[in-house]
PDB file of C-alpha atoms in Angstrom:
ATOM      1  CA  VAL A   1     -16.954 147.735  82.153  1.00 81.00           C
ATOM      2  CA  GLN A   2     -18.775 151.014  82.214  1.00 94.00           C
ATOM      3  CA  LEU A   3     -18.274 154.559  81.031  1.00 96.00           C
ATOM      4  CA  GLN A   4     -20.637 157.308  82.115  1.00 96.00           C
ATOM      5  CA  ALA A   5     -20.549 160.693  80.401  1.00 97.00           C
ATOM      6  CA  SER A   6     -22.132 163.691  82.081  1.00 98.00           C
ATOM      7  CA  GLY A   7     -22.045 167.462  82.122  1.00 98.00           C
ATOM      8  CA  GLY A   8     -23.994 168.297  79.006  1.00 98.00           C
ATOM      9  CA  GLY A   9     -26.606 171.010  78.879  1.00 98.00           C
ATOM     10  CA  LEU A  10     -27.814 174.144  77.185  1.00 98.00           C
ATOM     11  CA  VAL A  11     -25.363 177.016  76.837  1.00 98.00           C
ATOM     12  CA  GLN A  12     -25.199 180.187  74.801  1.00 98.00           C
ATOM     13  CA  ALA A  13     -22.640 180.630  72.073  1.00 98.00           C
ATOM     14  CA  GLY A  14     -19.339 181.687  73.568  1.00 98.00           C
ATOM     15  CA  GLY A  15     -20.018 179.844  76.787  1.00 98.00           C
ATOM     16  CA  SER A  16     -18.286 176.872  78.371  1.00 98.00           C
ATOM     17  CA  LEU A  17     -19.104 173.394  79.587  1.00 98.00           C
ATOM     18  CA  ARG A  18     -17.036 170.651  81.120  1.00 98.00           C
ATOM     19  CA  LEU A  19     -17.942 167.095  80.297  1.00 98.00           C
ATOM     20  CA  SER A  20     -16.908 164.279  82.585  1.00 98.00           C
ATOM     21  CA  CYS A  21     -16.452 160.616  81.835  1.00 97.00           C
ATOM     22  CA  ALA A  22     -16.449 158.266  84.810  1.00 96.00           C
ATOM     23  CA  VAL A  23     -14.923 154.880  84.079  1.00 95.00           C
ATOM     24  CA  SER A  24     -15.283 151.710  86.080  1.00 93.00           C
ATOM     25  CA  GLY A  25     -14.711 148.017  85.731  1.00 90.00           C
ATOM     26  CA  PHE A  26     -11.228 148.257  84.296  1.00 85.00           C
ATOM     27  CA  THR A  27      -7.869 149.852  84.981  1.00 83.00           C
ATOM     28  CA  THR A  28      -8.284 153.308  83.523  1.00 84.00           C
ATOM     29  CA  ASN A  29      -4.636 153.907  82.753  1.00 88.00           C
ATOM     30  CA  ASP A  30      -4.531 150.841  80.496  1.00 92.00           C
ATOM     31  CA  TYR A  31      -6.884 152.505  78.025  1.00 95.00           C
ATOM     32  CA  THR A  32      -6.874 155.347  75.577  1.00 97.00           C
ATOM     33  CA  ILE A  33     -10.003 157.451  76.048  1.00 97.00           C
ATOM     34  CA  GLY A  34     -11.751 159.180  73.199  1.00 98.00           C
ATOM     35  CA  TRP A  35     -14.457 161.789  72.982  1.00 98.00           C
ATOM     36  CA  PHE A  36     -16.866 161.601  70.063  1.00 98.00           C
ATOM     37  CA  ARG A  37     -19.912 163.579  69.079  1.00 98.00           C
ATOM     38  CA  GLN A  38     -22.882 163.050  66.841  1.00 98.00           C
ATOM     39  CA  ALA A  39     -25.028 165.881  65.582  1.00 97.00           C
ATOM     40  CA  PRO A  40     -28.514 165.244  64.192  1.00 92.00           C
ATOM     41  CA  GLY A  41     -28.297 163.771  60.725  1.00 95.00           C
ATOM     42  CA  LYS A  42     -24.514 163.470  60.832  1.00 96.00           C
ATOM     43  CA  GLU A  43     -22.043 160.702  61.429  1.00 97.00           C
ATOM     44  CA  ARG A  44     -20.321 160.308  64.754  1.00 97.00           C
ATOM     45  CA  GLU A  45     -16.959 162.061  64.657  1.00 97.00           C
ATOM     46  CA  GLY A  46     -13.895 161.888  66.827  1.00 98.00           C
ATOM     47  CA  VAL A  47     -13.421 165.116  68.772  1.00 98.00           C
ATOM     48  CA  SER A  48     -10.481 164.283  70.996  1.00 98.00           C
ATOM     49  CA  SER A  49      -8.417 161.382  72.211  1.00 98.00           C
ATOM     50  CA  ILE A  50      -6.013 161.121  75.123  1.00 97.00           C
ATOM     51  CA  SER A  51      -3.401 158.431  75.516  1.00 96.00           C
ATOM     52  CA  ARG A  52      -2.949 156.316  78.616  1.00 93.00           C
ATOM     53  CA  SER A  53      -0.425 158.569  80.287  1.00 90.00           C
ATOM     54  CA  SER A  54      -1.736 161.816  78.778  1.00 88.00           C
ATOM     55  CA  GLY A  55       1.474 162.062  76.815  1.00 90.00           C
ATOM     56  CA  SER A  56      -0.355 162.328  73.523  1.00 96.00           C
ATOM     57  CA  ILE A  57      -3.598 164.179  72.876  1.00 97.00           C
ATOM     58  CA  TYR A  58      -5.503 164.521  69.619  1.00 98.00           C
ATOM     59  CA  TYR A  59      -8.049 167.190  68.689  1.00 98.00           C
ATOM     60  CA  VAL A  60     -10.076 167.489  65.536  1.00 98.00           C
ATOM     61  CA  ASP A  61      -9.255 170.740  63.763  1.00 98.00           C
ATOM     62  CA  SER A  62     -12.637 172.305  64.463  1.00 98.00           C
ATOM     63  CA  VAL A  63     -12.081 172.298  68.250  1.00 98.00           C
ATOM     64  CA  LYS A  64      -8.364 173.034  68.484  1.00 98.00           C
ATOM     65  CA  GLY A  65      -7.687 175.945  70.803  1.00 98.00           C
ATOM     66  CA  ARG A  66     -11.174 175.709  72.326  1.00 98.00           C
ATOM     67  CA  PHE A  67     -11.412 172.214  73.827  1.00 98.00           C
ATOM     68  CA  THR A  68      -9.045 170.615  76.323  1.00 98.00           C
ATOM     69  CA  THR A  69      -8.982 166.966  77.304  1.00 98.00           C
ATOM     70  CA  SER A  70      -7.491 165.734  80.541  1.00 97.00           C
ATOM     71  CA  ARG A  71      -7.578 162.623  82.645  1.00 95.00           C
ATOM     72  CA  ASP A  72      -7.131 161.682  86.269  1.00 94.00           C
ATOM     73  CA  ASN A  73      -6.305 157.997  86.295  1.00 91.00           C
ATOM     74  CA  ALA A  74      -6.268 157.845  90.076  1.00 92.00           C
ATOM     75  CA  GLU A  75      -9.873 159.031  90.139  1.00 93.00           C
ATOM     76  CA  ASN A  76     -10.883 157.081  87.011  1.00 94.00           C
ATOM     77  CA  MET A  77     -12.104 160.264  85.364  1.00 96.00           C
ATOM     78  CA  VAL A  78     -11.600 161.901  81.988  1.00 96.00           C
ATOM     79  CA  TYR A  79     -12.682 165.441  81.209  1.00 98.00           C
ATOM     80  CA  LEU A  80     -13.457 167.517  78.154  1.00 98.00           C
ATOM     81  CA  GLN A  81     -13.333 171.231  78.851  1.00 98.00           C
ATOM     82  CA  MET A  82     -15.185 173.062  76.098  1.00 98.00           C
ATOM     83  CA  ASN A  83     -14.744 176.826  75.778  1.00 98.00           C
ATOM     84  CA  SER A  84     -15.925 179.361  73.198  1.00 98.00           C
ATOM     85  CA  LEU A  85     -18.734 177.039  72.231  1.00 98.00           C
ATOM     86  CA  LYS A  86     -20.426 177.475  68.870  1.00 98.00           C
ATOM     87  CA  PRO A  87     -23.834 176.341  67.614  1.00 97.00           C
ATOM     88  CA  ASP A  88     -21.967 173.844  65.403  1.00 97.00           C
ATOM     89  CA  ASP A  89     -20.774 172.107  68.574  1.00 98.00           C
ATOM     90  CA  THR A  90     -24.346 171.026  69.294  1.00 98.00           C
ATOM     91  CA  ALA A  91     -24.370 167.232  69.466  1.00 98.00           C
ATOM     92  CA  VAL A  92     -24.584 164.224  71.702  1.00 98.00           C
ATOM     93  CA  TYR A  93     -21.124 163.661  73.153  1.00 98.00           C
ATOM     94  CA  TYR A  94     -19.803 160.195  73.956  1.00 98.00           C
ATOM     95  CA  CYS A  95     -16.710 158.910  75.705  1.00 98.00           C
ATOM     96  CA  ALA A  96     -15.141 155.634  74.721  1.00 98.00           C
ATOM     97  CA  ALA A  97     -12.237 153.432  75.784  1.00 97.00           C
ATOM     98  CA  GLY A  98      -9.822 151.507  73.627  1.00 96.00           C
ATOM     99  CA  LEU A  99      -6.907 149.252  74.434  1.00 95.00           C
ATOM    100  CA  PHE A 100      -4.189 150.601  72.170  1.00 94.00           C
ATOM    101  CA  PRO A 101      -1.213 152.957  72.463  1.00 93.00           C
ATOM    102  CA  GLY A 102      -1.369 156.571  71.458  1.00 96.00           C
ATOM    103  CA  THR A 103      -4.536 158.235  70.233  1.00 97.00           C
ATOM    104  CA  SER A 104      -7.147 157.643  67.560  1.00 97.00           C
ATOM    105  CA  ALA A 105     -10.175 159.356  66.084  1.00 97.00           C
ATOM    106  CA  ARG A 106     -11.489 156.122  64.563  1.00 97.00           C
ATOM    107  CA  ARG A 107     -14.638 154.735  66.116  1.00 97.00           C
ATOM    108  CA  SER A 108     -13.535 151.199  65.365  1.00 97.00           C
ATOM    109  CA  ALA A 109     -10.502 151.599  67.625  1.00 97.00           C
ATOM    110  CA  TYR A 110     -12.684 151.838  70.721  1.00 98.00           C
ATOM    111  CA  ARG A 111     -14.236 148.803  72.310  1.00 96.00           C
ATOM    112  CA  TYR A 112     -16.244 150.308  75.146  1.00 96.00           C
ATOM    113  CA  TRP A 113     -18.709 153.179  74.882  1.00 97.00           C
ATOM    114  CA  GLY A 114     -20.684 155.220  77.362  1.00 95.00           C
ATOM    115  CA  GLN A 115     -24.100 156.650  76.857  1.00 94.00           C
ATOM    116  CA  GLY A 116     -24.104 160.140  75.430  1.00 95.00           C
ATOM    117  CA  THR A 117     -24.655 163.498  77.019  1.00 98.00           C
ATOM    118  CA  LEU A 118     -26.416 166.201  75.029  1.00 98.00           C
ATOM    119  CA  VAL A 119     -24.739 169.549  74.459  1.00 98.00           C
ATOM    120  CA  THR A 120     -26.883 172.285  72.948  1.00 98.00           C
ATOM    121  CA  VAL A 121     -25.339 175.615  72.022  1.00 98.00           C
ATOM    122  CA  SER A 122     -27.776 178.396  71.218  1.00 98.00           C
ATOM    123  CA  SER A 123     -26.927 181.324  68.969  1.00 94.00           C
TER     124      SER A 123
END
């Protein structure tokens, strides 16, 4: 079981990035996929979560209206489109997979984790 996050980088405030999460080793549409981030000195927080069929999507308040999560189960990919980026969005972003219905922002709900991808937003 493997998740691979990519797409991070350095961007100016107001810019956009799209993160990708490639999943392998399991049937993607059996799992809820979450996006988390961890800024220096802070705890890892749930940013977004998308249910198996994309019927339910969660966003933390701080990214609502700016971030969009989507998934392509046929291609075993999950995406996090990030627009209007702010310096406060600077963090290492992780994708994770959990075998449960619906969505969740709790780290403990997710069994499998990918390595992170660094997003740096300059002011």
